[in-house]
Tab-separated table of C-alpha atoms in Angstrom:
chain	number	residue	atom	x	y	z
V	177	UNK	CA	-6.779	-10.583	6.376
V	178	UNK	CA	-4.040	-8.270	7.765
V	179	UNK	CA	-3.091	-5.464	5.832
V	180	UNK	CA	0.395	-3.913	6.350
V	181	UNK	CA	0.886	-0.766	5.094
V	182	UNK	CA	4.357	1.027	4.274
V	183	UNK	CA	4.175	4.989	3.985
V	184	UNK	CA	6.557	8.003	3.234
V	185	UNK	CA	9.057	5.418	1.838
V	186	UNK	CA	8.997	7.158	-1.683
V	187	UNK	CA	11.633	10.253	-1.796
V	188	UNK	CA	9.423	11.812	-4.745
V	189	UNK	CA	6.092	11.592	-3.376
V	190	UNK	CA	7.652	12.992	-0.124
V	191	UNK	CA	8.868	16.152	-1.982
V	192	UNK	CA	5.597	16.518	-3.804
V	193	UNK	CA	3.772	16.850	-0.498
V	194	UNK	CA	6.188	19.261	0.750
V	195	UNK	CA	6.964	16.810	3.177
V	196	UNK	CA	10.456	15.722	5.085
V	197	UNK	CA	11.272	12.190	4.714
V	198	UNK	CA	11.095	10.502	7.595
V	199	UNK	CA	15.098	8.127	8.606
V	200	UNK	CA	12.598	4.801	8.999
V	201	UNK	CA	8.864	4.184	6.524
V	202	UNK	CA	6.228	4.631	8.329
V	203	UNK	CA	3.966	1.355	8.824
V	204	UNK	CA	0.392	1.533	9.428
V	205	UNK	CA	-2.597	-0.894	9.153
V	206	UNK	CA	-6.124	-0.400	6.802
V	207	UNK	CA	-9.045	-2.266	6.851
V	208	UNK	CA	-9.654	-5.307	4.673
V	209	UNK	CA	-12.818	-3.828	2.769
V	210	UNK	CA	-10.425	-0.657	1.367
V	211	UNK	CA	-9.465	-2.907	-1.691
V	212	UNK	CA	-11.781	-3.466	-4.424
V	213	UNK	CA	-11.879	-6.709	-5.362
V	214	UNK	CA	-13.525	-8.331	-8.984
V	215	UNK	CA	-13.776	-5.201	-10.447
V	216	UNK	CA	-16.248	-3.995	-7.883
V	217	UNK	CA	-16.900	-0.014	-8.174
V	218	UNK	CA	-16.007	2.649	-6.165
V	219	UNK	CA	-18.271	5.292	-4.782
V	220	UNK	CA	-18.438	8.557	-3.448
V	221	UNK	CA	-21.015	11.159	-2.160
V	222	UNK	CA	-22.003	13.403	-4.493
V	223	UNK	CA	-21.635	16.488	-2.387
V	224	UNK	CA	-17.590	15.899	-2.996
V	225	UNK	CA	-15.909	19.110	-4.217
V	226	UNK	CA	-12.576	17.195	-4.372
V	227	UNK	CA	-11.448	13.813	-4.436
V	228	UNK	CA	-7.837	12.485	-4.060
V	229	UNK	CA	-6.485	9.265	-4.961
V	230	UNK	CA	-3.393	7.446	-5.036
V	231	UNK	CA	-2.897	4.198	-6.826
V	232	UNK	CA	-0.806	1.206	-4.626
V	233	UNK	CA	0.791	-1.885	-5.198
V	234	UNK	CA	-0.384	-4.257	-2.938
V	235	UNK	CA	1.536	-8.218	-2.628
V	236	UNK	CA	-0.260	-11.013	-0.622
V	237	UNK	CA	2.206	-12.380	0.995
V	238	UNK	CA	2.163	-16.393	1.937
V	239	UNK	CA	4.726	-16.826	3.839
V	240	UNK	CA	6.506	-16.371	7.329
V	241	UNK	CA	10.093	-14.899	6.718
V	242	UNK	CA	12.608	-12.873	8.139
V	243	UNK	CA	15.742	-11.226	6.946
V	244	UNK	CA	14.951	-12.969	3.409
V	245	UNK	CA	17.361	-12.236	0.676
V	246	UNK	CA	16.086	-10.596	-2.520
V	247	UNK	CA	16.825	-13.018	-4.572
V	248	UNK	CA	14.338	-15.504	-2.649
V	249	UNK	CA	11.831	-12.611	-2.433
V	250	UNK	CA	9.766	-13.639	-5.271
V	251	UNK	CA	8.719	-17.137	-3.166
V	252	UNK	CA	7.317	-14.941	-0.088
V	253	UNK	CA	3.817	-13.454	-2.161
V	254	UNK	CA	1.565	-15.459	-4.188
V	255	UNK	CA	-0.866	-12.457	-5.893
V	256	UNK	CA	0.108	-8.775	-6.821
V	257	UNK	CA	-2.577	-6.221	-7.341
């Protein structure tokens, strides 16, 4: 599994982080084993003074596209998480 990522596309979060948004998102890739899948836990070392976290939206998508008009958008992904 490929995972696509799409960051510093959200004009809120940017200004939160004190951080300029960038003309084009940023796209980056993560490893398939950073989503928990089933319900499985999550853990951390216990020496952790702080711990940050972000929640996502991720979409499987199922589909080869390009230039695909909203409307048809829905027929592209098959699971949300």
């Amino acid at each position: 599994m490929k995972i696509i990522c799409i960051g510093r596309n959200y004009s809120e979060h940017a200004k939160e982080m004190n951080s300029a948004l960038p003309e084009n998102p940023v796209f980056f890739i993560k490893p398939d084993n950073c989503l928990l899948r089933n319900n499985q836990p999550f853990y951390y070392p216990e020496f952790t003074k702080e711990l940050q976290y972000e929640l996502e939206v991720v979409l499987r998508i199922n589909r080869l596209g390009r230039s695909i008009n909203k409307r048809y958008a829905h027929r592209y992904y098959d699971a949300v998480t």
